Coordinates of C-alpha atoms and ligand atoms in Angstrom, one line a residue:
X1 CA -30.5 0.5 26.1
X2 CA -29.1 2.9 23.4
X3 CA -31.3 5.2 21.9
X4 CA -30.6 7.8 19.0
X5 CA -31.5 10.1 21.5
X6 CA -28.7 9.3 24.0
X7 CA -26.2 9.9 21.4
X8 CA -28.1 13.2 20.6
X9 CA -27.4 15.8 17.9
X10 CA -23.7 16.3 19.4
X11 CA -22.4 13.7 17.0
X12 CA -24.2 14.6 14.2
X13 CA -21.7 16.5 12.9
X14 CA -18.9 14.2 14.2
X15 CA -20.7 11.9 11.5
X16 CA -20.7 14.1 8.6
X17 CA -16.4 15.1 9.5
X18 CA -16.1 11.0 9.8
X19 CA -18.1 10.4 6.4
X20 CA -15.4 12.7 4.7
X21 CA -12.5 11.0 6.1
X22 CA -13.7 7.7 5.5
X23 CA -14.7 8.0 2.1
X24 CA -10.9 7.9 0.7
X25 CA -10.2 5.3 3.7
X26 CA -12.8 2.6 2.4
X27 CA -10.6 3.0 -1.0
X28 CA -7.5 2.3 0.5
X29 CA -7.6 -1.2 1.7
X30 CA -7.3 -3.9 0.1
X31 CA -6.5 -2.3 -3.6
X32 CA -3.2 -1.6 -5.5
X33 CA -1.9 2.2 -4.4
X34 CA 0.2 2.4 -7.5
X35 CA -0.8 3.9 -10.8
X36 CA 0.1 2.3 -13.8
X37 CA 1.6 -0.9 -11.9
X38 CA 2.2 -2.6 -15.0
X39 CA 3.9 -0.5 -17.4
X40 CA 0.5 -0.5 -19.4
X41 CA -0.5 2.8 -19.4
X42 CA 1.6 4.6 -22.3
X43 CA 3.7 3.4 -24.9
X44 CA 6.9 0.9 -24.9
X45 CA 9.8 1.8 -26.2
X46 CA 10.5 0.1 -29.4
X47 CA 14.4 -1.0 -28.7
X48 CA 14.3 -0.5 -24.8
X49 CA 16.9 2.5 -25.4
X50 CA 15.0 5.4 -26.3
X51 CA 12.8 7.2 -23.2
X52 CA 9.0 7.5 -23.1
X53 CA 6.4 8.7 -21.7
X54 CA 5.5 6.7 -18.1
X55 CA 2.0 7.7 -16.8
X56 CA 1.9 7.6 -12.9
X57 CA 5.9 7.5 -12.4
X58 CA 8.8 9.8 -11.1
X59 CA 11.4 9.4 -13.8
X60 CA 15.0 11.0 -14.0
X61 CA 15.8 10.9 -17.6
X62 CA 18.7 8.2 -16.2
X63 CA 17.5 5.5 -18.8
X64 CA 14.7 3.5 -17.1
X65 CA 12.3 3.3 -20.0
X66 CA 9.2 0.8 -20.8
X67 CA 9.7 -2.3 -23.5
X68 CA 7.1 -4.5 -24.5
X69 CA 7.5 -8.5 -24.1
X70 CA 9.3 -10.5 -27.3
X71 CA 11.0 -7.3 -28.1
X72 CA 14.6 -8.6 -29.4
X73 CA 17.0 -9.3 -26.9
X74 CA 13.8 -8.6 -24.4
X75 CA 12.0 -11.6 -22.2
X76 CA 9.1 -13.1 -23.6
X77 CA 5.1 -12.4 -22.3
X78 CA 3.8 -14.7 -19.6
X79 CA 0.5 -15.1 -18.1
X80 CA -0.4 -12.3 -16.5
X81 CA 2.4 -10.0 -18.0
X82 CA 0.4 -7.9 -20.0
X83 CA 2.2 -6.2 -23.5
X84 CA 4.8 -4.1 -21.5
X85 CA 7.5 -4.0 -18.2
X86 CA 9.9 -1.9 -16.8
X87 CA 13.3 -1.8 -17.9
X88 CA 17.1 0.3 -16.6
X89 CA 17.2 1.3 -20.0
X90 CA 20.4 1.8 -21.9
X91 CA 24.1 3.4 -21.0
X92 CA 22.5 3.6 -17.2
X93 CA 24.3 2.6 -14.5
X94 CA 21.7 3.1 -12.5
X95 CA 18.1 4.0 -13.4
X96 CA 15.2 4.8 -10.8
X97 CA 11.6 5.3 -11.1
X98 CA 8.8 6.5 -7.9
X99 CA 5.9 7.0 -6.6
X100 CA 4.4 8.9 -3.6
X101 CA 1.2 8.0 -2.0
X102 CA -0.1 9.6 0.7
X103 CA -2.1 8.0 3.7
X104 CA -3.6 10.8 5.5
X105 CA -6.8 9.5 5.3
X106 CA -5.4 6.2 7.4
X107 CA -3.3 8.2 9.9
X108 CA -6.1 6.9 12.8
X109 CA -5.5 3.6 12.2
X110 CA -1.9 3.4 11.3
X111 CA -1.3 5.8 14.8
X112 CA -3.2 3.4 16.5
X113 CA -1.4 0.3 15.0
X114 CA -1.8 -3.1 13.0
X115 CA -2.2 -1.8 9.4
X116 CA -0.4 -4.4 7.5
X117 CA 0.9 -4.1 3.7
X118 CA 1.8 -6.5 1.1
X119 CA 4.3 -5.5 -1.2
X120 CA 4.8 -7.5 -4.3
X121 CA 6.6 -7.4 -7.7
X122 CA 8.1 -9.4 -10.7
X123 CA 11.6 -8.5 -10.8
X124 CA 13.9 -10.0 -13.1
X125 CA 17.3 -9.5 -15.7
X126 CA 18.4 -10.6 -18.7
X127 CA 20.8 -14.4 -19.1
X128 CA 23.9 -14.8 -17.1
X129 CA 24.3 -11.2 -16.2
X130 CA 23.9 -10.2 -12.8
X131 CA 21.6 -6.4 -13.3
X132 CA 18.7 -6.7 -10.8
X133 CA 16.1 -4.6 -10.0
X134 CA 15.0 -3.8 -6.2
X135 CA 12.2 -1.9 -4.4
X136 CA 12.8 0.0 -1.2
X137 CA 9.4 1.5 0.5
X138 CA 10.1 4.7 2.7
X139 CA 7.9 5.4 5.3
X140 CA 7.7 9.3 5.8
X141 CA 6.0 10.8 8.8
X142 CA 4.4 14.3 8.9
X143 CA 7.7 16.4 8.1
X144 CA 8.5 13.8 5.1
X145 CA 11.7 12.2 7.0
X146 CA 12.1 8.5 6.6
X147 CA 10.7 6.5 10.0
X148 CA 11.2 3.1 8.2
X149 CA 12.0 0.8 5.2
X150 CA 10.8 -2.2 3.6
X151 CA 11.9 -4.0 0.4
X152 CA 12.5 -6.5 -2.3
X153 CA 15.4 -7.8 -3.8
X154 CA 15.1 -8.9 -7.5
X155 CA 17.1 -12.1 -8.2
X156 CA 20.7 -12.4 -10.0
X157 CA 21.2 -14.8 -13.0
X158 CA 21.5 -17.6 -10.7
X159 CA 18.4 -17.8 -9.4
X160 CA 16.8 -17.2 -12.9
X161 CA 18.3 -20.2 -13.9
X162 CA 20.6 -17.6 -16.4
X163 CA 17.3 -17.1 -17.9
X164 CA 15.8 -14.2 -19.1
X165 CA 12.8 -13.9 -17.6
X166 CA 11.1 -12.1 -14.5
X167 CA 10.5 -13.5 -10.5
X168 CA 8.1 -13.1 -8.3
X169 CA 9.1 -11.8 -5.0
X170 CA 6.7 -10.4 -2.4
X171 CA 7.1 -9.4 1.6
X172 CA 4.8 -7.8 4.6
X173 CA 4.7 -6.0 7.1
X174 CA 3.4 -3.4 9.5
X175 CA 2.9 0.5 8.5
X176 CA 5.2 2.4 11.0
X177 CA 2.8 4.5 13.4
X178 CA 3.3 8.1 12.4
X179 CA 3.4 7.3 8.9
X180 CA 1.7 9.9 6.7
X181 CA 2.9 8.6 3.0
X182 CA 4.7 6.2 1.7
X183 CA 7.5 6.4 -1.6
X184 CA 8.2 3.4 -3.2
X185 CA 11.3 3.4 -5.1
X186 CA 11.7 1.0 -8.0
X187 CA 15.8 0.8 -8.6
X188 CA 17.6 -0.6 -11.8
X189 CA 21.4 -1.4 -11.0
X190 CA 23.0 -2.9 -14.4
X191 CA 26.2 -5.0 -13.3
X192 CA 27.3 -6.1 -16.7
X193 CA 27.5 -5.1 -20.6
X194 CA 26.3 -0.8 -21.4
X195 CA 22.8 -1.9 -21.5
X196 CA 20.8 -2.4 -17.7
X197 CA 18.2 -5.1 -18.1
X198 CA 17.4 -5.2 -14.8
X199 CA 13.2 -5.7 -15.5
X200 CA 10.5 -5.0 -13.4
X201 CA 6.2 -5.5 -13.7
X202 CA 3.1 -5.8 -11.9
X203 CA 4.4 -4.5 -8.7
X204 CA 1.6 -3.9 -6.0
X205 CA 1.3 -2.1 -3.2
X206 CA -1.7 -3.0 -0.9
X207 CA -3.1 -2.7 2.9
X208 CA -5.2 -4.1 5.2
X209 CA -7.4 -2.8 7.7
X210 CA -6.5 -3.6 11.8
X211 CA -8.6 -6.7 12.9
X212 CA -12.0 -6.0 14.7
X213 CA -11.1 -4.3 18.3
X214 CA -14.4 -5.2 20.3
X215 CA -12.3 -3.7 23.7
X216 CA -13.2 -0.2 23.0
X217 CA -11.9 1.6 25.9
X218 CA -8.6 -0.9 26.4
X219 CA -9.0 -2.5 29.9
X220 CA -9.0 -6.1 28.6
X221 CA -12.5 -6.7 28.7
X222 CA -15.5 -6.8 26.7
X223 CA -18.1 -5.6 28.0
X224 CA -20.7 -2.7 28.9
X225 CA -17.8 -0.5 30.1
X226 CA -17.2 -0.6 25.9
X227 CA -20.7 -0.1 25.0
X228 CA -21.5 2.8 27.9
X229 CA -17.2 4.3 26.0
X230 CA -18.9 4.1 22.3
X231 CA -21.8 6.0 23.3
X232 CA -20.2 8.5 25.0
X233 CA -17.6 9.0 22.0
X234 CA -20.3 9.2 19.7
X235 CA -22.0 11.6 21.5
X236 CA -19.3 13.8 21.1
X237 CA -17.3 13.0 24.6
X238 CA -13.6 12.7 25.1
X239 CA -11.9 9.9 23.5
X240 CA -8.7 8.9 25.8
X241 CA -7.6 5.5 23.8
X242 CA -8.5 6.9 20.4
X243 CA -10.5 4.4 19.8
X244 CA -12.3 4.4 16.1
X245 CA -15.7 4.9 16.7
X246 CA -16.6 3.1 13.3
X247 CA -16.9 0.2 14.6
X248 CA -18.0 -2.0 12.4
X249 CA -16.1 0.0 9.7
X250 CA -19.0 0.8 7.2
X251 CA -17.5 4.6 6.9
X252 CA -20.1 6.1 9.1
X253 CA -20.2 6.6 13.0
X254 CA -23.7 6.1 14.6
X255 CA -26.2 3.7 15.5
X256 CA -24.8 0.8 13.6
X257 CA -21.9 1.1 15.5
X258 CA -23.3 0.4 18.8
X259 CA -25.6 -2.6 17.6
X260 CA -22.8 -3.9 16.0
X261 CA -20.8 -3.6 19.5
X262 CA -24.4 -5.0 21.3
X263 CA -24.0 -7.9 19.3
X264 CA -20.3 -8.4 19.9
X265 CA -20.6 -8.1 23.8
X266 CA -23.8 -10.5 23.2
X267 CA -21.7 -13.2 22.0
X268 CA -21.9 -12.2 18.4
X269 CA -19.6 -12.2 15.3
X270 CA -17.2 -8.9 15.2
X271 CA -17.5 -7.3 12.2
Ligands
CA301 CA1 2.9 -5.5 -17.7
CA302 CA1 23.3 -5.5 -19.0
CA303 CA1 -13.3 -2.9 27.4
CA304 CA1 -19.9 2.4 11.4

């Protein structure tokens, strides 16, 4: 069987490089990328015209601003609103706000495939009037070109009821292999009157880590051939598939690895 001292000191430093990389990784699934997803952090504008200060977002000076709920003319708060959302802002056409996030830290799993995302948002406008707000995800790779999009599209007045209120709207997806960040544009388009109410909040941004791969080394089978691949990877050997030696994905590579693949190959639970 498997012994510390099969894997040898080889991989000892292959640990400590993989403890660095996973550290930011173990943050990155399953929690909202953005910063101030909410319009919470900061102040509101007190008329939705004037600009103000928006921790954690890309503004233009183009109008989009931050207004808190039962301001006049504004919609109301609602359960899980919060004091503040997103608004175009006033005399803008069109008002834009961003964010960049980078994923270097998941470039192994996202090369290898099957990092999925949830992208969610409420999105909304004011009455009868048709400004709506979108959200457009670009997928950058290594030379920050766009590999892919993904999106949301806000509703018009219609399907607010001619309301002035905010809709959930939410998609998924997979990350684009070779994707190294990720911008998410939130986009304000006003379609009626001088002032765009197209209103945005609690948009979120999250990922989920690939299922459990027991088949190590790829050949459709699992089985010692995966054990006798782990090993050798761990011991600092060549790594053909690019497998992810943490296995059962506590952040480290070593010895829990292998039991957990035992265990697996036993019949057991993947992790
Ligand atoms: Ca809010
Ligand atoms: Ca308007
Ligand atoms: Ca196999
Ligand atoms: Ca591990």
């Amino acid at each position: 069987m498997m012994t510390r001292d099969r894997i040898g000191a080889a991989h000892v430093a292959a640990v400590v490089f993989a403890l660095a990389a996973n550290a930011a990784m173990a943050q990155q699934y399953g929690t909202n990328l953005l910063v101030n997803p909410g319009a919470e952090q900061g102040p509101a504008s007190p008329n939705g015209s004037t600009l103000v200060n928006i921790p954690g977002w890309d503004t233009f000076g183009d109008g989009f601003t931050v207004v808190a709920y039962g301001t006049a003319g504004f919609p109301t708060s609602f359960p899980g609103s919060g004091r503040n959302f997103f608004v175009g802002g006033a005399d803008s056409q069109f008002s834009t706000a961003s964010q960049t996030i980078n994923l270097n830290a998941l470039a192994g799993d996202i090369e290898r495939g099957g990092v999925a995302f949830q992208l969610s948002a409420q999105l909304g406008g004011a009455g009868s009037q048709d400004d709506s707000a979108s959200i457009t995800l670009l997928w950058l790779n290594a030379a920050g070109n766009s590999i892919g999009t993904s999106g949301l599209l806000g509703p018009l007045a219609g399907e607010r009821g001619n309301q002035t209120r905010l809709l959930t709207r939410s998609t998924q997806g997979l990350i684009p292999p070779q994707t190294k960040s990720v911008v998410l544009v939130l986009f304000m388009a006003r379609n009626v009157g001088t002032f765009n109410d197209a209103s945005a909040d609690n948009i979120s941004l999250t990922l989920t880590q690939p299922p459990c791969e027991p088949d190590i080394n790829q050949d459709g089978n699992v089985d010692q051939g995966d054990l006798d691949y782990l090993i050798n990877v761990l011991a600092g050997g060549s790594n053909p598939v690019g497998a992810d030696p943490d296995f059962n994905r506590d952040g480290n590579a070593d010895q829990g690895d292998i039991d957990a693949l035992v265990n697996v190959v036993a019949g057991g639970a993947c992790p």
